[in-house]
Every structure is written in structure tokens, then in C-alpha cells.
Amino acid sequence: MIASPSYTVSLEPLSAEAFAPFGDVVSRPIGERRRYLPTMLNCADEAQSFSLWISGAAALGELPLRATTLERHPYSAQTFVPLGSARYLAVVCAATSDGDPDLPTLRGFIAGPDQIVTYARNVWHHPMTVLDAPMEFAVAMGVTGRQNDDVFFGLDATVTLIMPPATS
Ligand SMILES: NC(=O)N[C@@H](O)C(=O)O
Ligand code: NI
């Protein structure tokens, strides 16, 4: 019997530059009247219905965390606007040529409550995971109206998310 592979993802601070291959990071506007988010800029023609909802995420508790599933949205980008003051995780990876998660490319980021994350259309990501305390998010995406906006992938590999070693 072949053992399933295992991956350890060392979480890193979220920055727009590091996250760029997977989507967009915007900080809350301080001193600006409006800061537009790119959500609807990355939606398929069949997903032009705009959906906005409040999503509550329980606090993780503590790391390490075993990731068991990833998800993607084939027709739209997806934006998360934190409504609280907790940190949260943005865990992403590229896709293989057959469209499944390419687990060796997994990256995990720790986002602050002032950071607004948009997963680009079809990018594999871990379900919203919050550190420190329960937190709600405003979530926005384009939807098709055919209940086919979410694709889930159960991981047969062992994927462990860990805090980075404390820098001396
Ligand atoms: N991405 C995520 O954590 N959840 C969303 O896809 C959702 O449907 O709430
Ligand atoms: Ni999602």
C-alpha cells in the first residue's frame, strides 16, 4: 500500500505581492472615501449575478491545523471582507494540468483584519479559517444561479498548516 504524501505549509504574512498569483489583497481605506474591490472584474459571462452574504467563521483554536479539503469557484472571483478584529488564513495552491490542486504549490498566509482578500476565479483555496476569535465576513462573488458555483476537493494527502518558527 502506498502511503499518501504529506505536506507541511509554513504560514507567512499576507502581502499583495506574495498573493498576486492567486488573487488580490486590499487594505481597508484609511483617509479615502472609497476603495473599490476587483471582485466582479473576474467573473465568467454566465456568473454576472452579484451575490453578497455574511459568513460566520468559528475560531480555529490553535495551529497546527490539518487541512482536509480545498475549494474553488469556476465562474467567479470571491472576496472576503473581515468584519471583526481577528487574524485569518488564506491558503491557496495552483492547479495541475487536469485541474486538481497541485499540492506541492500550497502557500499559506496569515491575514490581518485590515486586509481584504479576493481569490481569483478558479483558484484553489482552503475554506475560511479564522485565528484568535470567531469572526464574520462579508463575502462577494458572481453566481450563475445554477447552484454550480463551488467545487470541493477532499484531500487524500496529509496537509498540515503550521505557524512559522519564531524569528530570533
Ligand atoms: N471560500 C470559503 O471559505 N467559503 C466560501 O466559498 C463560501 O461559500 O462561504
Ligand atoms: Ni470560497
Short mmCIF file of C-alpha atoms and ligand atoms in Angstrom, two decimals:
data_model
loop_
_atom_site.label_atom_id
_atom_site.label_comp_id
_atom_site.label_asym_id
_atom_site.label_seq_id
_atom_site.Cartn_x
_atom_site.Cartn_y
_atom_site.Cartn_z
CA MET A 1 0.00 0.00 0.00
CA ILE A 2 1.45 3.38 -0.99
CA ALA A 3 1.35 5.92 1.85
CA SER A 4 -0.40 9.17 0.91
CA PRO A 5 2.01 12.08 0.57
CA SER A 6 2.25 14.69 3.28
CA TYR A 7 2.86 18.41 3.04
CA THR A 8 3.69 20.94 5.71
CA VAL A 9 2.79 24.54 4.94
CA SER A 10 4.62 27.17 6.96
CA LEU A 11 2.31 30.17 7.19
CA GLU A 12 3.68 33.52 6.11
CA PRO A 13 2.44 37.10 6.48
CA LEU A 14 -0.01 38.09 3.75
CA SER A 15 1.12 40.68 1.23
CA ALA A 16 -0.37 41.73 -2.09
CA GLU A 17 2.88 40.86 -3.81
CA ALA A 18 3.16 37.33 -2.44
CA PHE A 19 -0.55 36.67 -3.06
CA ALA A 20 -0.59 38.11 -6.59
CA PRO A 21 -0.53 34.72 -8.42
CA PHE A 22 -3.67 33.72 -6.52
CA GLY A 23 -5.69 36.92 -6.28
CA ASP A 24 -5.72 40.33 -4.72
CA VAL A 25 -5.17 41.87 -1.30
CA VAL A 26 -6.51 45.32 -0.46
CA SER A 27 -6.12 47.13 2.82
CA ARG A 28 -9.05 48.99 4.31
CA PRO A 29 -9.16 52.56 3.02
CA ILE A 30 -7.83 54.94 5.61
CA GLY A 31 -8.48 58.54 4.68
CA GLU A 32 -10.10 57.61 1.35
CA ARG A 33 -13.86 57.83 0.78
CA ARG A 34 -14.00 54.69 -1.38
CA ARG A 35 -11.68 51.83 -2.34
CA TYR A 36 -13.14 49.58 -5.00
CA LEU A 37 -12.54 45.83 -4.88
CA PRO A 38 -11.85 43.77 -8.00
CA THR A 39 -14.42 41.03 -7.32
CA MET A 40 -16.62 41.48 -10.36
CA LEU A 41 -13.67 42.03 -12.64
CA ASN A 42 -13.02 38.29 -12.68
CA CYS A 43 -16.39 36.66 -13.39
CA ALA A 44 -17.49 34.49 -16.31
CA ASP A 45 -20.29 35.73 -18.55
CA GLU A 46 -22.65 33.19 -17.00
CA ALA A 47 -21.95 34.48 -13.48
CA GLN A 48 -22.93 38.09 -13.76
CA SER A 49 -25.43 37.86 -10.92
CA PHE A 50 -23.76 39.55 -7.97
CA SER A 51 -24.13 37.75 -4.64
CA LEU A 52 -23.20 39.23 -1.26
CA TRP A 53 -23.61 37.47 2.06
CA ILE A 54 -22.33 37.42 5.63
CA SER A 55 -20.35 34.33 6.53
CA GLY A 56 -19.51 33.43 10.12
CA ALA A 57 -16.32 31.52 10.81
CA ALA A 58 -15.56 29.87 14.12
CA ALA A 59 -12.18 30.44 15.68
CA LEU A 60 -9.70 27.76 14.80
CA GLY A 61 -8.32 27.45 18.28
CA GLU A 62 -4.71 26.72 17.62
CA LEU A 63 -2.27 25.57 14.99
CA PRO A 64 -1.09 23.20 13.61
CA LEU A 65 -4.18 22.61 11.53
CA ARG A 66 -4.77 19.55 9.33
CA ALA A 67 -6.35 20.72 6.04
CA THR A 68 -8.81 18.17 4.70
CA THR A 69 -10.49 19.99 1.83
CA LEU A 70 -9.91 22.73 -0.72
CA GLU A 71 -12.43 24.55 -2.85
CA ARG A 72 -12.64 26.68 -5.96
CA HIS A 73 -15.26 28.76 -7.77
CA PRO A 74 -15.13 28.10 -11.52
CA TYR A 75 -17.10 31.14 -12.57
CA SER A 76 -16.07 33.95 -10.28
CA ALA A 77 -13.52 35.53 -8.06
CA GLN A 78 -14.50 35.61 -4.38
CA THR A 79 -13.87 38.47 -1.99
CA PHE A 80 -13.75 38.29 1.82
CA VAL A 81 -14.11 41.49 3.84
CA PRO A 82 -13.37 40.86 7.54
CA LEU A 83 -16.00 42.34 9.87
CA GLY A 84 -14.09 41.78 13.08
CA SER A 85 -10.62 42.07 14.53
CA ALA A 86 -9.22 38.57 14.22
CA ARG A 87 -6.47 37.26 12.01
CA TYR A 88 -7.42 34.67 9.41
CA LEU A 89 -5.78 32.29 6.96
CA ALA A 90 -5.63 32.41 3.19
CA VAL A 91 -4.35 29.05 1.97
CA VAL A 92 -4.05 28.59 -1.78
CA CYS A 93 -2.40 26.48 -4.44
CA ALA A 94 -2.06 26.22 -8.20
CA ALA A 95 -3.84 23.56 -10.26
CA THR A 96 -2.33 20.60 -12.06
CA SER A 97 -2.88 20.15 -15.79
CA ASP A 98 -6.03 18.16 -15.02
CA GLY A 99 -7.36 20.92 -12.77
CA ASP A 100 -6.85 19.28 -9.38
CA PRO A 101 -4.96 21.07 -6.58
CA ASP A 102 -1.21 20.97 -7.15
CA LEU A 103 -0.32 20.37 -3.52
CA PRO A 104 3.43 20.99 -3.77
CA THR A 105 2.50 24.59 -4.69
CA LEU A 106 0.48 25.15 -1.50
CA ARG A 107 1.06 28.54 0.13
CA GLY A 108 -0.46 29.65 3.44
CA PHE A 109 -0.80 33.27 4.53
CA ILE A 110 -1.83 34.91 7.78
CA ALA A 111 -4.08 37.90 7.06
CA GLY A 112 -4.82 40.74 9.41
CA PRO A 113 -8.37 42.00 9.97
CA ASP A 114 -7.49 45.09 7.94
CA GLN A 115 -6.75 43.01 4.84
CA ILE A 116 -9.45 42.21 2.24
CA VAL A 117 -8.70 39.11 0.19
CA THR A 118 -10.03 38.28 -3.26
CA TYR A 119 -9.39 34.75 -4.53
CA ALA A 120 -9.08 34.91 -8.31
CA ARG A 121 -11.59 32.89 -10.28
CA ASN A 122 -10.94 29.13 -10.09
CA VAL A 123 -8.06 29.37 -7.62
CA TRP A 124 -7.98 26.50 -5.12
CA HIS A 125 -8.28 27.75 -1.56
CA HIS A 126 -8.93 26.41 1.91
CA PRO A 127 -12.30 27.20 3.50
CA MET A 128 -12.19 30.36 5.54
CA THR A 129 -10.25 29.73 8.74
CA VAL A 130 -10.03 32.31 11.49
CA LEU A 131 -7.45 32.58 14.25
CA ASP A 132 -7.84 34.25 17.65
CA ALA A 133 -11.64 34.63 17.81
CA PRO A 134 -14.83 33.91 15.79
CA MET A 135 -15.31 36.44 13.03
CA GLU A 136 -17.85 37.29 10.34
CA PHE A 137 -17.02 38.26 6.79
CA ALA A 138 -18.89 39.98 4.02
CA VAL A 139 -18.42 37.65 1.06
CA ALA A 140 -18.97 38.71 -2.54
CA MET A 141 -18.90 36.76 -5.77
CA GLY A 142 -20.65 36.38 -9.09
CA VAL A 143 -23.01 33.41 -9.28
CA THR A 144 -24.61 31.52 -12.14
CA GLY A 145 -27.93 30.81 -10.46
CA ARG A 146 -27.45 27.12 -11.25
CA GLN A 147 -26.01 26.16 -7.82
CA ASN A 148 -22.74 25.17 -9.50
CA ASP A 149 -20.54 27.90 -8.12
CA ASP A 150 -18.49 25.77 -5.70
CA VAL A 151 -16.20 22.81 -6.37
CA PHE A 152 -14.77 20.92 -3.40
CA PHE A 153 -11.75 18.59 -3.33
CA GLY A 154 -11.21 16.16 -0.48
CA LEU A 155 -7.50 15.86 0.26
CA ASP A 156 -6.11 12.33 0.44
CA ALA A 157 -2.71 13.75 1.32
CA THR A 158 -1.79 14.92 4.80
CA VAL A 159 -1.60 18.71 4.69
CA THR A 160 -0.53 20.43 7.89
CA LEU A 161 -0.56 24.20 8.35
CA ILE A 162 1.96 25.45 10.90
CA MET A 163 2.99 28.76 12.34
CA PRO A 164 6.41 29.84 11.07
CA PRO A 165 9.24 29.36 13.54
CA ALA A 166 9.59 32.41 15.77
CA THR A 167 12.25 34.69 14.33
CA SER A 168 15.01 35.33 16.87
N1 LIG B 1 -14.21 30.13 0.48
C1 LIG B 1 -14.81 29.91 1.63
O1 LIG B 1 -14.20 29.77 2.67
N2 LIG B 1 -16.15 29.86 1.68
C2 LIG B 1 -16.88 30.37 0.59
O2 LIG B 1 -16.55 29.71 -0.59
C3 LIG B 1 -18.31 30.29 0.95
O3 LIG B 1 -19.08 29.75 0.17
O4 LIG B 1 -18.64 30.81 2.03
NI NI B 2 -14.51 30.03 -1.49
#
